[in-house]
Coordinates of N, CA and C in Angstrom, one line a residue:
I1140 N 105.7 163.8 35.8 CA 105.6 162.9 34.7 C 104.9 161.6 35.1
I1141 N 103.9 161.3 34.4 CA 103.2 160.1 34.7 C 103.9 158.9 34.1
G1142 N 104.4 158.9 32.9 CA 105.1 157.8 32.2 C 104.2 156.7 31.9
A1143 N 104.7 155.7 31.3 CA 104.0 154.5 30.8 C 103.4 153.7 32.0
R1144 N 104.3 153.5 33.0 CA 103.8 152.6 34.1 C 102.7 153.3 34.9
G1145 N 102.9 154.6 35.1 CA 101.8 155.3 35.9 C 100.5 155.3 35.2
L1146 N 100.5 155.5 33.9 CA 99.3 155.6 33.1 C 98.6 154.2 33.0
Q1147 N 99.4 153.2 33.1 CA 98.8 151.8 33.1 C 98.0 151.6 34.3
C1148 N 98.3 152.3 35.4 CA 97.6 152.1 36.7 C 96.3 153.0 36.7
L1149 N 96.2 153.9 35.8 CA 95.1 154.8 35.9 C 93.7 154.4 35.4
P1150 N 93.6 153.4 34.5 CA 92.3 153.1 34.0 C 91.2 152.9 35.1
C1151 N 91.6 152.2 36.2 CA 90.6 152.0 37.2 C 90.1 153.4 37.8
A1152 N 91.1 154.2 38.1 CA 90.8 155.5 38.6 C 90.0 156.4 37.7
F1153 N 90.4 156.3 36.4 CA 89.7 157.1 35.4 C 88.2 156.6 35.2
G1154 N 88.0 155.3 35.5 CA 86.6 154.8 35.4 C 85.7 155.6 36.3
L1155 N 86.2 156.2 37.4 CA 85.4 157.0 38.3 C 85.2 158.4 37.8
L1156 N 85.9 158.7 36.8 CA 85.9 160.1 36.3 C 85.1 160.3 35.0
K1157 N 83.9 159.7 34.9 CA 83.1 159.7 33.7 C 82.7 161.1 33.3
Q1158 N 82.7 162.1 34.2 CA 82.4 163.5 33.9 C 83.6 164.3 33.5
L1159 N 84.7 163.7 33.4 CA 85.9 164.4 33.0 C 85.8 165.1 31.6
K1160 N 86.1 166.4 31.6 CA 85.9 167.2 30.4 C 87.2 167.5 29.7
E1161 N 88.3 167.5 30.5 CA 89.6 167.9 29.9 C 90.7 167.1 30.6
L1162 N 91.6 166.5 29.8 CA 92.7 165.7 30.3 C 93.9 166.2 29.6
N1163 N 94.8 166.8 30.4 CA 96.1 167.3 29.9 C 97.2 166.5 30.3
L1164 N 97.8 165.7 29.4 CA 99.0 164.9 29.7 C 100.2 165.4 29.0
F1165 N 100.3 166.7 28.9 CA 101.5 167.4 28.2 C 102.8 166.9 28.8
E1166 N 103.7 166.4 28.0 CA 105.0 166.0 28.4 C 105.1 165.0 29.5
S1167 N 104.2 164.0 29.4 CA 104.1 162.9 30.4 C 104.9 161.7 30.0
Q1168 N 105.4 161.7 28.8 CA 106.3 160.6 28.3 C 105.5 159.3 28.3
I1169 N 104.3 159.3 27.8 CA 103.5 158.1 28.0 C 103.9 157.0 26.9
G1170 N 104.2 157.4 25.7 CA 104.7 156.4 24.7 C 103.5 155.5 24.3
E1171 N 103.9 154.5 23.4 CA 102.9 153.7 22.8 C 102.2 152.7 23.8
E1172 N 102.9 152.2 24.7 CA 102.3 151.2 25.7 C 101.3 151.9 26.5
A1173 N 101.6 153.0 27.1 CA 100.6 153.7 27.9 C 99.5 154.4 27.1
C1174 N 99.8 154.7 25.9 CA 98.7 155.2 25.0 C 97.6 154.1 24.8
N1175 N 98.1 152.9 24.7 CA 97.1 151.8 24.6 C 96.3 151.7 25.9
A1176 N 96.9 151.9 27.0 CA 96.1 151.9 28.3 C 95.1 153.0 28.3
L1177 N 95.5 154.2 27.9 CA 94.6 155.4 27.8 C 93.5 155.1 26.8
C1178 N 93.7 154.4 25.7 CA 92.7 154.2 24.7 C 91.6 153.2 25.3
T1179 N 92.0 152.4 26.3 CA 90.9 151.5 26.8 C 89.9 152.3 27.6
C1180 N 90.3 153.5 28.1 CA 89.4 154.4 28.9 C 88.6 155.3 28.0
L1181 N 89.1 155.7 26.9 CA 88.5 156.8 26.1 C 87.0 156.5 25.8
P1182 N 86.7 155.3 25.4 CA 85.3 155.1 25.0 C 84.3 155.4 26.2
D1183 N 84.8 155.2 27.4 CA 83.9 155.5 28.6 C 83.8 156.9 29.0
W1184 N 84.6 157.8 28.4 CA 84.6 159.2 28.8 C 83.7 159.9 27.8
S1185 N 82.5 159.8 28.0 CA 81.5 160.4 27.0 C 81.5 161.9 27.1
N1186 N 82.0 162.5 28.1 CA 82.0 164.0 28.2 C 83.3 164.6 27.9
L1187 N 84.3 163.9 27.6 CA 85.6 164.4 27.3 C 85.6 165.3 26.1
E1188 N 86.1 166.6 26.3 CA 86.1 167.6 25.3 C 87.5 167.9 24.8
V1189 N 88.5 167.8 25.6 CA 89.8 168.2 25.3 C 90.8 167.1 25.8
L1190 N 91.6 166.6 24.8 CA 92.7 165.7 25.2 C 94.0 166.2 24.7
S1191 N 94.9 166.6 25.6 CA 96.2 167.1 25.2 C 97.3 166.1 25.5
L1192 N 97.9 165.7 24.4 CA 98.9 164.6 24.4 C 100.2 165.2 23.8
D1193 N 100.4 166.5 23.9 CA 101.6 167.1 23.3 C 102.9 166.5 24.0
K1194 N 103.9 166.3 23.2 CA 105.2 165.9 23.6 C 105.2 164.7 24.5
N1195 N 104.7 163.6 23.9 CA 104.6 162.3 24.7 C 105.2 161.1 24.0
R1196 N 106.1 161.3 23.0 CA 106.7 160.2 22.4 C 105.7 159.3 21.7
L1197 N 104.6 159.8 21.2 CA 103.6 159.1 20.5 C 104.1 158.9 19.0
N1198 N 103.5 157.8 18.4 CA 103.9 157.5 17.0 C 102.6 157.2 16.2
N1199 N 102.8 156.8 15.0 CA 101.6 156.5 14.1 C 100.7 155.4 14.6
Q1200 N 101.3 154.4 15.3 CA 100.5 153.3 15.9 C 99.6 153.9 17.0
C1201 N 100.1 154.9 17.7 CA 99.2 155.6 18.7 C 98.1 156.3 18.1
C1202 N 98.3 156.9 16.9 CA 97.2 157.5 16.2 C 96.1 156.5 15.8
V1203 N 96.5 155.3 15.4 CA 95.6 154.3 15.0 C 94.7 153.9 16.3
M1204 N 95.4 153.7 17.4 CA 94.7 153.4 18.6 C 93.8 154.5 19.1
L1205 N 94.2 155.7 19.1 CA 93.4 156.9 19.5 C 92.2 157.0 18.6
A1206 N 92.4 157.0 17.3 CA 91.3 157.1 16.3 C 90.2 156.1 16.6
N1207 N 90.6 154.8 16.8 CA 89.7 153.7 17.0 C 88.9 154.0 18.3
A1208 N 89.6 154.4 19.4 CA 89.0 154.6 20.7 C 88.1 155.8 20.7
M1209 N 88.3 156.8 19.8 CA 87.5 158.0 19.7 C 86.3 157.9 18.7
R1210 N 86.1 156.8 18.1 CA 85.1 156.8 17.0 C 83.7 157.1 17.5
G1211 N 83.3 156.8 18.7 CA 82.0 157.1 19.2 C 81.8 158.4 19.9
N1212 N 82.9 159.1 20.1 CA 82.9 160.3 20.9 C 82.3 161.5 20.1
T1213 N 81.3 162.1 20.7 CA 80.6 163.2 20.0 C 80.8 164.5 20.7
T1214 N 81.6 164.5 21.8 CA 81.8 165.8 22.5 C 83.2 166.3 22.4
M1215 N 84.1 165.5 21.8 CA 85.5 166.0 21.7 C 85.6 167.2 20.8
K1216 N 86.3 168.3 21.3 CA 86.4 169.5 20.6 C 87.9 169.7 20.2
A1217 N 88.8 169.2 20.9 CA 90.2 169.4 20.6 C 91.1 168.2 21.0
L1218 N 91.9 167.8 20.1 CA 92.9 166.7 20.3 C 94.3 167.3 20.0
N1219 N 95.1 167.5 21.0 CA 96.4 168.1 20.8 C 97.5 167.0 20.7
L1220 N 98.2 166.9 19.6 CA 99.3 165.9 19.4 C 100.6 166.6 19.0
R1221 N 100.7 167.9 19.2 CA 101.9 168.6 18.8 C 103.2 168.0 19.5
I1222 N 104.3 168.2 18.9 CA 105.6 167.8 19.4 C 105.7 166.3 19.7
N1223 N 105.2 165.5 18.8 CA 105.3 164.1 18.8 C 106.0 163.7 17.5
S1224 N 107.3 163.8 17.4 CA 108.1 163.7 16.2 C 107.9 162.4 15.4
D1225 N 107.4 161.4 16.0 CA 107.2 160.1 15.3 C 105.8 160.0 14.7
I1226 N 105.0 161.1 14.7 CA 103.7 161.1 14.0 C 103.9 161.9 12.7
D1227 N 103.5 161.3 11.6 CA 103.5 162.0 10.4 C 102.1 162.0 9.7
E1228 N 102.1 162.4 8.5 CA 100.8 162.5 7.8 C 100.0 161.1 7.8
E1229 N 100.7 160.1 7.7 CA 100.1 158.7 7.7 C 99.4 158.5 9.0
G1230 N 100.0 158.9 10.1 CA 99.4 158.7 11.4 C 98.2 159.6 11.6
L1231 N 98.3 160.9 11.2 CA 97.2 161.8 11.3 C 96.1 161.4 10.4
G1232 N 96.4 160.7 9.3 CA 95.3 160.3 8.4 C 94.3 159.3 9.0
N1233 N 94.7 158.7 10.1 CA 93.8 157.8 10.9 C 92.6 158.6 11.4
F1234 N 92.7 159.8 11.6 CA 91.6 160.6 12.2 C 90.6 161.1 11.1
V1235 N 90.9 160.9 9.9 CA 90.0 161.4 8.8 C 88.6 160.7 8.9
Q1236 N 88.6 159.4 9.1 CA 87.3 158.7 9.2 C 86.6 159.2 10.5
V1237 N 87.3 159.4 11.6 CA 86.6 159.9 12.8 C 85.9 161.3 12.5
L1238 N 86.6 162.1 11.8 CA 86.1 163.4 11.4 C 84.9 163.3 10.4
R1239 N 85.0 162.4 9.5 CA 83.9 162.2 8.5 C 82.7 161.7 9.2
N1240 N 82.8 161.0 10.3 CA 81.7 160.4 10.9 C 80.9 161.4 11.8
G1241 N 81.3 162.7 11.7 CA 80.5 163.7 12.3 C 81.0 164.0 13.7
E1242 N 82.1 163.5 14.2 CA 82.6 163.8 15.5 C 83.1 165.3 15.5
T1243 N 83.2 165.9 16.6 CA 83.4 167.3 16.6 C 84.9 167.7 16.9
I1244 N 85.8 166.9 16.5 CA 87.2 167.2 16.8 C 87.7 168.4 15.9
E1245 N 88.4 169.3 16.5 CA 89.0 170.4 15.8 C 90.4 170.0 15.2

């Protein structure tokens, strides 16, 4: 489990991983604070195709942050947000504009 504190330390390391294609953080308990740290890295990962954030205590605010961070991504094929009980239709609605802009998220 990476958790919030661990993920906050990763942006520097992730900066070295610009070729990263898949990131699986299933059940890492990152929560909102670490999601914010993750979102600072997302715009730099131009090759990221799959982001799995299942079962991570994410909420609607995390959806806002993720959608904003992913606006310029044209390679994303899958974003997994299952088993985050604090995300509802309102939170998922933040991704509508990203999808309308021609990004490739499934």
